[in-house]
Coordinates of C-alpha atoms and ligand atoms in Angstrom, one line a residue:
X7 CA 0.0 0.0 0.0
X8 CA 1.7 3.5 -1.4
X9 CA 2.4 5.9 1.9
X10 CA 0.1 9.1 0.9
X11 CA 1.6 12.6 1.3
X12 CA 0.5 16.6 0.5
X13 CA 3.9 16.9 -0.4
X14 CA 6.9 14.9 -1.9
X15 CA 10.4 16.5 -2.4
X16 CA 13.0 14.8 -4.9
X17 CA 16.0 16.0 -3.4
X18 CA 17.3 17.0 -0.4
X19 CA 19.8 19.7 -1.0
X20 CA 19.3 23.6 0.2
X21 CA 16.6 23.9 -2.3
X22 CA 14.7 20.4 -1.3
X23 CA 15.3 20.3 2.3
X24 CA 14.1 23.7 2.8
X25 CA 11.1 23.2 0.8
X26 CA 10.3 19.8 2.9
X27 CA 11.0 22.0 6.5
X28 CA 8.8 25.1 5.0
X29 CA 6.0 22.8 4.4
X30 CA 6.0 20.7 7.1
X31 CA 5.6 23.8 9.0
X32 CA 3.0 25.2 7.2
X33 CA 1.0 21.7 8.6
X34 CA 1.4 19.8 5.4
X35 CA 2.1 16.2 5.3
X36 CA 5.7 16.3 4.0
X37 CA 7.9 13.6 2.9
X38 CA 11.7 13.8 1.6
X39 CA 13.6 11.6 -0.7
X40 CA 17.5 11.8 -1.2
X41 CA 19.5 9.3 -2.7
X42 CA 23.4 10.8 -1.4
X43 CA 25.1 8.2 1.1
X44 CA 28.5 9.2 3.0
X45 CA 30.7 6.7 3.0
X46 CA 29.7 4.5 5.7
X47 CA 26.6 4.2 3.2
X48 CA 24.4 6.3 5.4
X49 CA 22.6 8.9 4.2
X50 CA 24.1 12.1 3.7
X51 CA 21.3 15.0 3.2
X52 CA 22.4 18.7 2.0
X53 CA 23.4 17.8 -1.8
X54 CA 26.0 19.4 -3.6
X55 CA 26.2 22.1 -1.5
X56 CA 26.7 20.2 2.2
X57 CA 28.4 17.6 0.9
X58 CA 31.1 18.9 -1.8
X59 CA 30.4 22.1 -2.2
X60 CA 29.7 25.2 -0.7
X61 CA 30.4 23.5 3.1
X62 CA 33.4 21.7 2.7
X63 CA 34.9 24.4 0.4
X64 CA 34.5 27.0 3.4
X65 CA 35.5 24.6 5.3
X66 CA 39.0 24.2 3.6
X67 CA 38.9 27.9 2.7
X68 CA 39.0 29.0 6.2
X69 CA 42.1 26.1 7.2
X70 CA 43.7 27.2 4.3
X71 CA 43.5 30.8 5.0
X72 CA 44.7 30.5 9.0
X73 CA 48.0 28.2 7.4
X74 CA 48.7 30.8 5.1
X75 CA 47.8 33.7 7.9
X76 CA 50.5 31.9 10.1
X77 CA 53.3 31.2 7.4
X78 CA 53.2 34.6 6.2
X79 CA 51.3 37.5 8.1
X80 CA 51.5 36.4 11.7
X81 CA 55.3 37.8 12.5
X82 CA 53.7 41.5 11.5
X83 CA 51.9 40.9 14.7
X84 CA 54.8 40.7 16.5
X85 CA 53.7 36.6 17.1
X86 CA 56.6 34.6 15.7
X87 CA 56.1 30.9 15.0
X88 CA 58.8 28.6 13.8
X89 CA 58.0 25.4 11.7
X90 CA 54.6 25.9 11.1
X91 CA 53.1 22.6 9.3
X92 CA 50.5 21.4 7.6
X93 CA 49.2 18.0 8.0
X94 CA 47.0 17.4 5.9
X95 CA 45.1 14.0 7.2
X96 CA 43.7 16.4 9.6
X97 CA 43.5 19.0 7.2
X98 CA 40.7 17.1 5.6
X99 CA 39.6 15.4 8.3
X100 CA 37.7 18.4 9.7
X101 CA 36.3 19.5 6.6
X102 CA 34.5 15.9 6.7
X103 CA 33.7 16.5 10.1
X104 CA 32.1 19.8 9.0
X105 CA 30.0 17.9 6.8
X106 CA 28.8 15.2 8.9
X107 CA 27.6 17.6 11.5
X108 CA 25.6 19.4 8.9
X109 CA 24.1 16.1 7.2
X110 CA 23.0 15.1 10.8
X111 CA 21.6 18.5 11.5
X112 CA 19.0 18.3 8.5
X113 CA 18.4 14.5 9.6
X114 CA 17.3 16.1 13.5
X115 CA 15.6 19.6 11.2
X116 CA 13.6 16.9 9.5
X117 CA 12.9 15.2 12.5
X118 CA 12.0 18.3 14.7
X119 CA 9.4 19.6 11.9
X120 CA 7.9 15.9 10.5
X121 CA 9.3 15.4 7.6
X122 CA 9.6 11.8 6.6
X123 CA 13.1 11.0 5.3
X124 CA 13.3 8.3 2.7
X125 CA 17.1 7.0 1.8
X126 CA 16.8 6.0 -1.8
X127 CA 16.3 7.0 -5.3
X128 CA 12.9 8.7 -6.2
X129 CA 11.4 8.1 -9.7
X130 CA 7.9 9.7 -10.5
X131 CA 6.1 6.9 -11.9
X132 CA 2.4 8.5 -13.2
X133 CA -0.3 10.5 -12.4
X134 CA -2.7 8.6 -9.9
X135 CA -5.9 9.3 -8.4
X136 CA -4.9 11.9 -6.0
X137 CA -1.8 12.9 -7.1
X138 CA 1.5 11.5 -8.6
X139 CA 3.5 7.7 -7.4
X140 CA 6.6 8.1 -7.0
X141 CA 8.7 5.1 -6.1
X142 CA 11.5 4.9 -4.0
X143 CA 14.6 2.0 -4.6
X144 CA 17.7 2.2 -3.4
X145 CA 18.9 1.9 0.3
X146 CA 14.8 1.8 1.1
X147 CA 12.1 0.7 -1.1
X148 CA 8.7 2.2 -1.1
X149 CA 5.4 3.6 -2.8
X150 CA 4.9 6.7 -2.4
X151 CA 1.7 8.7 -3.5
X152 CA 1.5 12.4 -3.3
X153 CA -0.4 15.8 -3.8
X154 CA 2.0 17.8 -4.6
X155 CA 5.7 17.2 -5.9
X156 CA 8.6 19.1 -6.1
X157 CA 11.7 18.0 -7.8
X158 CA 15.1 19.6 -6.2
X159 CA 17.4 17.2 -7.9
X160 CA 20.0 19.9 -8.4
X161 CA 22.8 20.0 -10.8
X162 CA 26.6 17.9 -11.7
X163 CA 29.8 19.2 -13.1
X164 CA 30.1 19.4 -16.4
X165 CA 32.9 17.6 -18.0
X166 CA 35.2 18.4 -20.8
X167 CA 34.3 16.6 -23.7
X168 CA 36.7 13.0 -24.0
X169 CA 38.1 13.7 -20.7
X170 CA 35.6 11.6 -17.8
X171 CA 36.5 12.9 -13.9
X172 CA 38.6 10.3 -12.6
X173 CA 39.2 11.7 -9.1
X174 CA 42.4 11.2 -9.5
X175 CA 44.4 13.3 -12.0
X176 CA 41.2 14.6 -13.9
X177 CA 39.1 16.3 -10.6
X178 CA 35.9 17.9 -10.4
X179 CA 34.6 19.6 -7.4
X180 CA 34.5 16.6 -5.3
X181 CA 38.1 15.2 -5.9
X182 CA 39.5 18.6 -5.1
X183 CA 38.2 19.1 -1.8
X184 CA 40.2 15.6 -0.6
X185 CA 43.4 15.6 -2.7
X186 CA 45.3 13.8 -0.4
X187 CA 49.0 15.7 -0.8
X188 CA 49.4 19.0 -1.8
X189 CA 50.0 18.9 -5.5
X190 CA 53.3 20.7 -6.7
X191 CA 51.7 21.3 -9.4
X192 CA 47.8 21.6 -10.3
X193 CA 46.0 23.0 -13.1
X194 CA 42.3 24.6 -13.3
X195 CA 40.2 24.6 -16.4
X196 CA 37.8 27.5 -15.8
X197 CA 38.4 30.6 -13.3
X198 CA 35.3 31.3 -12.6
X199 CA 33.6 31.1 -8.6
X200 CA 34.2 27.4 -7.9
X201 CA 37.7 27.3 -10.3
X202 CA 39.1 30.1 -7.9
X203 CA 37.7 29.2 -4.6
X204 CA 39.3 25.5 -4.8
X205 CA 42.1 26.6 -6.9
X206 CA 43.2 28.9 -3.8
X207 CA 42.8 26.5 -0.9
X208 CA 45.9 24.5 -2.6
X209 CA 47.3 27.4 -3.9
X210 CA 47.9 28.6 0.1
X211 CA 48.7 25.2 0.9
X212 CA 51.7 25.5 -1.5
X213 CA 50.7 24.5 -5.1
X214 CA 51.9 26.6 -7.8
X215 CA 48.2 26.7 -9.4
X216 CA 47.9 27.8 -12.5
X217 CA 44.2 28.8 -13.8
X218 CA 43.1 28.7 -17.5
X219 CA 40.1 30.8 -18.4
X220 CA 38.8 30.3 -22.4
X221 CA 36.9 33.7 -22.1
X222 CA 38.9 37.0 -22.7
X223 CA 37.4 39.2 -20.0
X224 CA 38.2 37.4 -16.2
X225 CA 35.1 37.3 -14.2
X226 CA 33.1 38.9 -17.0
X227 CA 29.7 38.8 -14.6
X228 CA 31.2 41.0 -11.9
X229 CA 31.4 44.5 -12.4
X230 CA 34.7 45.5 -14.4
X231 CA 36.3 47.7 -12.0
X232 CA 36.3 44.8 -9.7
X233 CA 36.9 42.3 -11.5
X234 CA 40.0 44.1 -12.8
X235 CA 41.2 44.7 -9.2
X236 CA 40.5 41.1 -8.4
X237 CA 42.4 40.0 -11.5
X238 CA 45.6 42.2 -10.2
X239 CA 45.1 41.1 -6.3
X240 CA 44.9 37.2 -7.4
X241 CA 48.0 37.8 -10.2
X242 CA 50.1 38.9 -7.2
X243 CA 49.1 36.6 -4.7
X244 CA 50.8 34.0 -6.6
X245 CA 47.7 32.5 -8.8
X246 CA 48.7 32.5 -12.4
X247 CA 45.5 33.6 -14.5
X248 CA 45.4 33.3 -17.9
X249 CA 42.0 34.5 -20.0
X250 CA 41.1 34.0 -23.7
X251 CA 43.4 31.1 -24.0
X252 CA 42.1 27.9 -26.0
X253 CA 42.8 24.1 -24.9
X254 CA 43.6 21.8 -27.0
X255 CA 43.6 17.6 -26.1
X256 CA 44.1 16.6 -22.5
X257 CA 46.3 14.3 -22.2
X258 CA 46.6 12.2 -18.5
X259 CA 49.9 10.3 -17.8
X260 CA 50.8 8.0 -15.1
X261 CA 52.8 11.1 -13.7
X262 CA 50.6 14.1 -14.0
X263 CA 48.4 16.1 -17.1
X264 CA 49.4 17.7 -20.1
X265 CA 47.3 20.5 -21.3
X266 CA 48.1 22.3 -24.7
X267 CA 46.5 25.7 -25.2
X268 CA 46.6 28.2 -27.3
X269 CA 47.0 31.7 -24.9
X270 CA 45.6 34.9 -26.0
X271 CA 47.9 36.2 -27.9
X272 CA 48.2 33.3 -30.2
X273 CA 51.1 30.9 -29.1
X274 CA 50.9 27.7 -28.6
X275 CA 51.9 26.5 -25.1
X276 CA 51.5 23.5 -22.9
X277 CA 50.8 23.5 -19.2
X278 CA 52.2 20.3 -17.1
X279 CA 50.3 19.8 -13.6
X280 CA 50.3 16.8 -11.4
X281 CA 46.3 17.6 -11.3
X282 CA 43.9 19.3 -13.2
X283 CA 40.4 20.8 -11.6
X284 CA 37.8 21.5 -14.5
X285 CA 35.6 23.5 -13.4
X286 CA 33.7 24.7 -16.4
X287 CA 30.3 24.7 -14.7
X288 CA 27.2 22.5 -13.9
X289 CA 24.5 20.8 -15.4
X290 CA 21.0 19.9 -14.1
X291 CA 20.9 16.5 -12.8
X292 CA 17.6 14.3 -14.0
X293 CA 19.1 11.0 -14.0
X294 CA 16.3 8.3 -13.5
X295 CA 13.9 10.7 -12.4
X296 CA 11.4 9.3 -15.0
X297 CA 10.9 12.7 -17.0
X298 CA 10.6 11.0 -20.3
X299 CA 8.0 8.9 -19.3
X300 CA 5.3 11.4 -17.3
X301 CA 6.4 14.1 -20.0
X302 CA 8.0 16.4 -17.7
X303 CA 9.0 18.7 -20.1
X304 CA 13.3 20.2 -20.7
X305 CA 15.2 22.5 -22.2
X306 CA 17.5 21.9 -24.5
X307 CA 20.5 22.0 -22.0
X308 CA 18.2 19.7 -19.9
X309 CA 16.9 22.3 -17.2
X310 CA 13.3 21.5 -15.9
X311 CA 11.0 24.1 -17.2
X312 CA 9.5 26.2 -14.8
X313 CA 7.5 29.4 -15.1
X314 CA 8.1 32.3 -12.7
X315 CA 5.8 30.6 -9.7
X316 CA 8.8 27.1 -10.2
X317 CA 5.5 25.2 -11.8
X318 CA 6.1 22.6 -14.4
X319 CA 4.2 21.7 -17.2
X320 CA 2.8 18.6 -15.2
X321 CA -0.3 19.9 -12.6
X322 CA 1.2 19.8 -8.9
X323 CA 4.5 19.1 -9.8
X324 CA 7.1 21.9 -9.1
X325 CA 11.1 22.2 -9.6
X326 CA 13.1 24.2 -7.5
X327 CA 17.0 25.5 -7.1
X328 CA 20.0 24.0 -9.6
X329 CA 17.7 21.9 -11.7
X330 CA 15.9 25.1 -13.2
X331 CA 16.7 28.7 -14.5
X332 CA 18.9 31.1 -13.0
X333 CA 21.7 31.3 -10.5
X334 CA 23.2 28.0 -9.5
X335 CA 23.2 28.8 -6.1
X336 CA 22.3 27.5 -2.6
X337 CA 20.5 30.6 -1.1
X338 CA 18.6 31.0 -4.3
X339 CA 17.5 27.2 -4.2
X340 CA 16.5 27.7 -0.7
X341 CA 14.5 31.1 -1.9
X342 CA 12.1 28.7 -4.7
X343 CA 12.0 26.0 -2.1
X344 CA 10.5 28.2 0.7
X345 CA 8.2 30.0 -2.1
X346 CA 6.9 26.7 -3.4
X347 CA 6.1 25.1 0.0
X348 CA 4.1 28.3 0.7
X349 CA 2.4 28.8 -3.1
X350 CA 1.3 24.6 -2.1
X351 CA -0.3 26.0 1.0
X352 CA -2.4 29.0 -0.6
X353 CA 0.1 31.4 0.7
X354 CA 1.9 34.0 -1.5
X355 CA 5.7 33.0 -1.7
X356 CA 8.1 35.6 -3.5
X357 CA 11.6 35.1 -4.5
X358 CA 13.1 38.6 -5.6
X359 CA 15.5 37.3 -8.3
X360 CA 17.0 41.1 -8.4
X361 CA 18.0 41.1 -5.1
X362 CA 20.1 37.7 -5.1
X363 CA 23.9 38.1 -3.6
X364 CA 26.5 36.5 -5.3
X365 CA 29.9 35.9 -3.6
X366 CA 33.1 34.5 -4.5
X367 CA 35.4 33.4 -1.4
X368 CA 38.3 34.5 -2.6
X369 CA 41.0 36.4 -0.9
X370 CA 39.9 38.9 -0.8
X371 CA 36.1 38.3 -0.8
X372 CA 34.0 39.2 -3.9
X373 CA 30.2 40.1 -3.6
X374 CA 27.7 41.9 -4.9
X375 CA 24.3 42.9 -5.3
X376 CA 22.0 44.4 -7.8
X377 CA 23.2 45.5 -11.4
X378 CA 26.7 46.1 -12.3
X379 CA 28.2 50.0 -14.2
X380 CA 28.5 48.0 -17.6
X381 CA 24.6 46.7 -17.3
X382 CA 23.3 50.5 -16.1
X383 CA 25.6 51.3 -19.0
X384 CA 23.4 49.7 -21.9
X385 CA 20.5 49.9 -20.0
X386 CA 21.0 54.0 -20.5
X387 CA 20.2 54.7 -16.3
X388 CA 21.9 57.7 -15.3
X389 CA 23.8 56.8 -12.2
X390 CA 26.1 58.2 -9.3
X391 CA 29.4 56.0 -8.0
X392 CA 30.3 56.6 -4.9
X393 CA 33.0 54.2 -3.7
X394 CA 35.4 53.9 -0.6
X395 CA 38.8 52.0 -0.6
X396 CA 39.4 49.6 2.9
X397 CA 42.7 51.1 3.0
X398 CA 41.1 54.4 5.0
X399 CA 39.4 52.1 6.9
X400 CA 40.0 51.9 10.5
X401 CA 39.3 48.4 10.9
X402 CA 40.7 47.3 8.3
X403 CA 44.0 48.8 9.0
X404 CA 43.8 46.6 12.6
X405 CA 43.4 43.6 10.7
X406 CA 45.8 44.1 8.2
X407 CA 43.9 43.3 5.8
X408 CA 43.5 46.6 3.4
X409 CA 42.7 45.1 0.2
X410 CA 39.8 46.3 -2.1
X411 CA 36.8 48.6 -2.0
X412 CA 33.1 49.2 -2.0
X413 CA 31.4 50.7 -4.7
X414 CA 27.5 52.2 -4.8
X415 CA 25.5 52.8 -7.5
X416 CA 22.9 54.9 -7.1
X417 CA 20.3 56.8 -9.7
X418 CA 21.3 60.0 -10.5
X419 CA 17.9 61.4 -9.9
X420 CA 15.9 59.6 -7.0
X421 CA 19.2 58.0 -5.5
X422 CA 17.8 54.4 -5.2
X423 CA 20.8 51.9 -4.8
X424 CA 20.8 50.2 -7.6
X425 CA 24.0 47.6 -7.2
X426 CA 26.6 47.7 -4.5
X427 CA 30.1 45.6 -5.5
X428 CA 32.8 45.2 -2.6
X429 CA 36.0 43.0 -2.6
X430 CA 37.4 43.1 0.0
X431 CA 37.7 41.6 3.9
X432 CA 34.3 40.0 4.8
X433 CA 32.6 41.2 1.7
X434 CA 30.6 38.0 1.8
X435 CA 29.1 39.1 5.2
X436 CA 28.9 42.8 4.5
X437 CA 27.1 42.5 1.1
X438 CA 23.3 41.8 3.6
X439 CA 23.2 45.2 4.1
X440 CA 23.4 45.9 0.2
X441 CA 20.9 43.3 -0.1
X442 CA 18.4 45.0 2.8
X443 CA 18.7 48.3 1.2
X444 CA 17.9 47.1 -2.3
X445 CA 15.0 45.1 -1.3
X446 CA 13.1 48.2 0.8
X447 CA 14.3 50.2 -2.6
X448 CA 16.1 52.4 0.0
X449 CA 18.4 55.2 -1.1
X450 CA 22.6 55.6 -0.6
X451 CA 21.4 58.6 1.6
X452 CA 19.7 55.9 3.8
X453 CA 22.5 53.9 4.2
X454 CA 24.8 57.1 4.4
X455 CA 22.5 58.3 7.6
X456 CA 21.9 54.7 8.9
X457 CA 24.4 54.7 12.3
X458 CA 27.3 51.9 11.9
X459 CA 29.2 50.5 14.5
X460 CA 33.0 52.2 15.0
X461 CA 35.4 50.7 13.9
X462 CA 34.3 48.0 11.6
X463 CA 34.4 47.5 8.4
X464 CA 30.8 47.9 7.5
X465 CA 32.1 51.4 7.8
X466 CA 33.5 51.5 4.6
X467 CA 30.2 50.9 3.2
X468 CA 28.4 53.8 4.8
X469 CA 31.0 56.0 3.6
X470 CA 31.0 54.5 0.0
X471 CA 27.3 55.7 0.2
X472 CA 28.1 59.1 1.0
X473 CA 30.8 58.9 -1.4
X474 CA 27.5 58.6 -4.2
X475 CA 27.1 62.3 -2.7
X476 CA 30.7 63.4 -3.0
X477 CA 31.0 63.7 0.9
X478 CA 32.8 60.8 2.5
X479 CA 34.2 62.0 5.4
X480 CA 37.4 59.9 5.8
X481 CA 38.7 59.7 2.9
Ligands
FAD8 C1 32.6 23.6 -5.0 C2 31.3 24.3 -4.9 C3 31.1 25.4 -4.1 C4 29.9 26.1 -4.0 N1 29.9 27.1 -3.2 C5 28.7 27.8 -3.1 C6 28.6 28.9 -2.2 O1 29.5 29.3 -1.6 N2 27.4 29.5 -2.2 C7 26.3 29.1 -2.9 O2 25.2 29.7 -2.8 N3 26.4 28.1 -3.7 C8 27.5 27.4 -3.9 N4 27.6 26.3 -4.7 C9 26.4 25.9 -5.5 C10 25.4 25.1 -4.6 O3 26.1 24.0 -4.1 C11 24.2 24.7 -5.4 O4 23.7 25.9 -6.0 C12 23.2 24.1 -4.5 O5 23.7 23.0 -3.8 C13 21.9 23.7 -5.3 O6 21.0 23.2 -4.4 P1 19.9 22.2 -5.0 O7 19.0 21.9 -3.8 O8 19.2 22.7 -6.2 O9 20.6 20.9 -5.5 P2 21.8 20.0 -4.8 O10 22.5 20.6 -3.7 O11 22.6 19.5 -6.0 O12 21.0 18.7 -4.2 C14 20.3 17.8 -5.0 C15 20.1 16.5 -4.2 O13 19.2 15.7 -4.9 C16 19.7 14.3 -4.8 N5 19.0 13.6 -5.9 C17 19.2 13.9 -7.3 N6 18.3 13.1 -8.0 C18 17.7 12.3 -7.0 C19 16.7 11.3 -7.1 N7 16.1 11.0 -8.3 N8 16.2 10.8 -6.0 C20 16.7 11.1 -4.8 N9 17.7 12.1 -4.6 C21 18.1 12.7 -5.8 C22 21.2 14.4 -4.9 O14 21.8 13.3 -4.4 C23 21.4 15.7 -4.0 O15 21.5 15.3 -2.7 C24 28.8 25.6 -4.8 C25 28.9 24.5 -5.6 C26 30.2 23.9 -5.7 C27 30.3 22.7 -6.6

């Protein structure tokens, strides 16, 4: 006899588990479904983004940063350590520990609010009276009927083509956060987000990393004043970045990679790594979901098709996060998942796609909000800048970590902030106030008359807001 639910999720990364807690909670009865195992074979909920992604890349972010902090910026301090080390068992040993905490956490979340885990595969099987089946096979078998279904199946790396991830020479995301030695060398096809974030955690471990980007412009999405800051930061740090080059056929030997490449200004060259990361971006993940046969309809690059509400062509069947349009990122997955289990419960959900941060955990930090100069640009808005350099920052200075800048931009006319970039220290923490202000449509004058903390470095944004109206004070 098929268990019978309101709602079944597909998936339980940011975007499905959130979805299952928001509708449990909104007194729907919720069930989740999640195929991932850790490798004990139990199950490991939080998808790509608890389990190798956005989690354990912090994870080794942050230990990466303090070994570099202590090799190299600690004795300006006056703190002098001799023989620091890194061992690199432990190294990754915490990052997995990191993990496992957060896989339990949505296990006791699920718990706590009702939601009825199911460790298996989920394929939607037909429409039946009262909803869809869905069957369950894997680690648990079952029958499932529900209501309401939303698919939050999320996305893969996407491979070069001829050249399969073995996890060993040829990495994607998930072989580079556990390399097991620091690599002399390691190569990264693809500097984008993911390319940089993992190409610098080995890169302060030691590596000589070397980053190949096939478009001409680096970081073409970020707005150009920062990316071209970021560009020169990264270049002296140590990361060589090269853009507009062309690859040719990856060859893998017993003893490392061989990458030929054409580089931008025409010469042919070839790169030899003891790794190579490609990180060229992800694809939605359908596998054996059963979309051919209920006719859930794709897109050519195989997203689920969704209209702006995350409905599907198929009544009471929903897709949320990686597997459909827009950013591939956790806190917008989370966003359509809440907004779904809330549109399945007669309530009004809202995701502002405008208003979605991006990051990049770089050193320094990238993140932004809202539209970038080029895009006001073509759009023809007439627009103020009012920007603020961390080096006349108070905070900043104590730290020791002057890097970067903010930068507002605000109408010229009714002074509405219309995009905030920063890279700099804790960018990735200060951009919420960026996002506040551009969701209440506030103005820079609001931020610039909005009382911040002394010293921090959220100072530098208030004063990148009076900047807008040429009157920063300290710098
Ligand atoms: C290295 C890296 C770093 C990242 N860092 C960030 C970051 O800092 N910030 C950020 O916002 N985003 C980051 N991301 C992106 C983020 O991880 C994704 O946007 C996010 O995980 C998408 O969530 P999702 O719920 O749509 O899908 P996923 O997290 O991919 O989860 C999908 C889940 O569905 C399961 N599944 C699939 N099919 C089935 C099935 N048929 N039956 C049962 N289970 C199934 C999968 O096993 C998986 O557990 C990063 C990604 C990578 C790779």
């Amino acid at each position: 006899m098929a268990k019978q639910f309101d709602v079944v999720v597909i998936g339980a990364g940011p975007g499905g588990y959130i979805a299952a807690i928001r509708a449990a909670q909104l007194g729907l009865s919720t069930a989740c479904i999640d195929a991932a195992s850790n490798s004990k074979g139990a199950p490991a909920p939080g998808g790509t983004c608890t389990n190798v992604g956005c989690i354990p890349s912090k994870a080794l972010l942050q230990s990466s940063e303090y070994f570099e902090y202590t090799k190299g910026h600690l004795a300006s301090h006056g703190i002098k350590l001799k023989g620091a080390s890194l061992d690199i068992d432990t190294f990754l040993k915490r990052k997995d520990t990191v993990v496992s905490q957060n896989n339990d956490g949505i296990l006791y979340l699920f718990k706590k609010n009702k939601v009825t885990f199911f460790h298996g595969h989920g394929k939607l099987n037909a429409s039946v009276d009262g909803g869809w089946s869905i069957e369950v096979s894997g680690q648990t078998n079952e029958s499932l009927v529900a209501r309401h279904v939303i698919i939050a199946t999320g996305s893969e790396p996407r491979a070069l083509p001829g050249l399969n991830f073995d996890e060993e020479r040829i990495l994607s995301n998930d072989g580079a956060l556990r390399i097991p030695s620091v690599p002399k060398k390691l190569g990264v096809i693809g500097a984008g987000a993911i390319g940089l974030e993992l190409g610098s955690v080995w890169h302060r471990l030691g590596a000589e990393v070397t980053l190949l980007e096939a478009a001409e412009q680096f970081l073409p999405v970020v707005d150009q004043q920062v990316s071209a800051e970021a560009l020169k930061l990264f270049k002296k740090s140590g990361l060589n970045i090269q853009t507009g080059v062309k690859t040719g056929e990856i060859k893998t030997t017993d003893k490392g990679v061989k990458v030929p490449y054409t580089d931008a200004e025409g010469n042919e060259q070839t790169l030899k790594v003891d790794r190579l990361i490609v990180s060229i971006g992800r694809v939605p993940y359908t596998d054996g979901l059963g979309a051919e046969d209920i006719g859930l309809k794709r897109d050519e690059a195989g997203f689920v098709v969704v209209d702006d509400e995350c409905k599907t062509n198929l009544t009471n069947v929903w897709a949320v996060g990686d597997v459909v349009r827009g950013p591939m990122l956790a806190h917008k997955a989370e966003e359509e998942g809440v907004a779904v289990a809330e549109r399945i419960a007669g309530e009004h959900g809202h995701v502002n796609y405008a208003t979605i941060p991006n990051v990049i955990y770089t050193s320094p930090e990238i993140a932004w909000v809202g539209q970038t100069e080029q895009q006001l640009k073509n759009a023809g808005i007439d627009y103020r800048v009012g920007s603020f350099p961390f080096m006349a920052n108070g905070r900043a200075r104590s730290l020791g970590n002057t890097d970067g800048f903010v930068k507002i931009l605000a109408d010229s006319k009714t002074d509405e902030v219309l995009g905030v970039h920063i890279i700099g220290p804790s960018a990735s923490e200060l951009i919420s106030e960026a996002v506040t202000i551009l969701e209440f449509r506030g103005a820079a004058e609001d931020i610039a008359r909005i009382c911040h903390a002394h010293p921090t470095l959220s100072e530098a944004v208030k004063e990148a807001a009076l900047a807008v109206d040429q009157r920063a004070r300290n710098f």
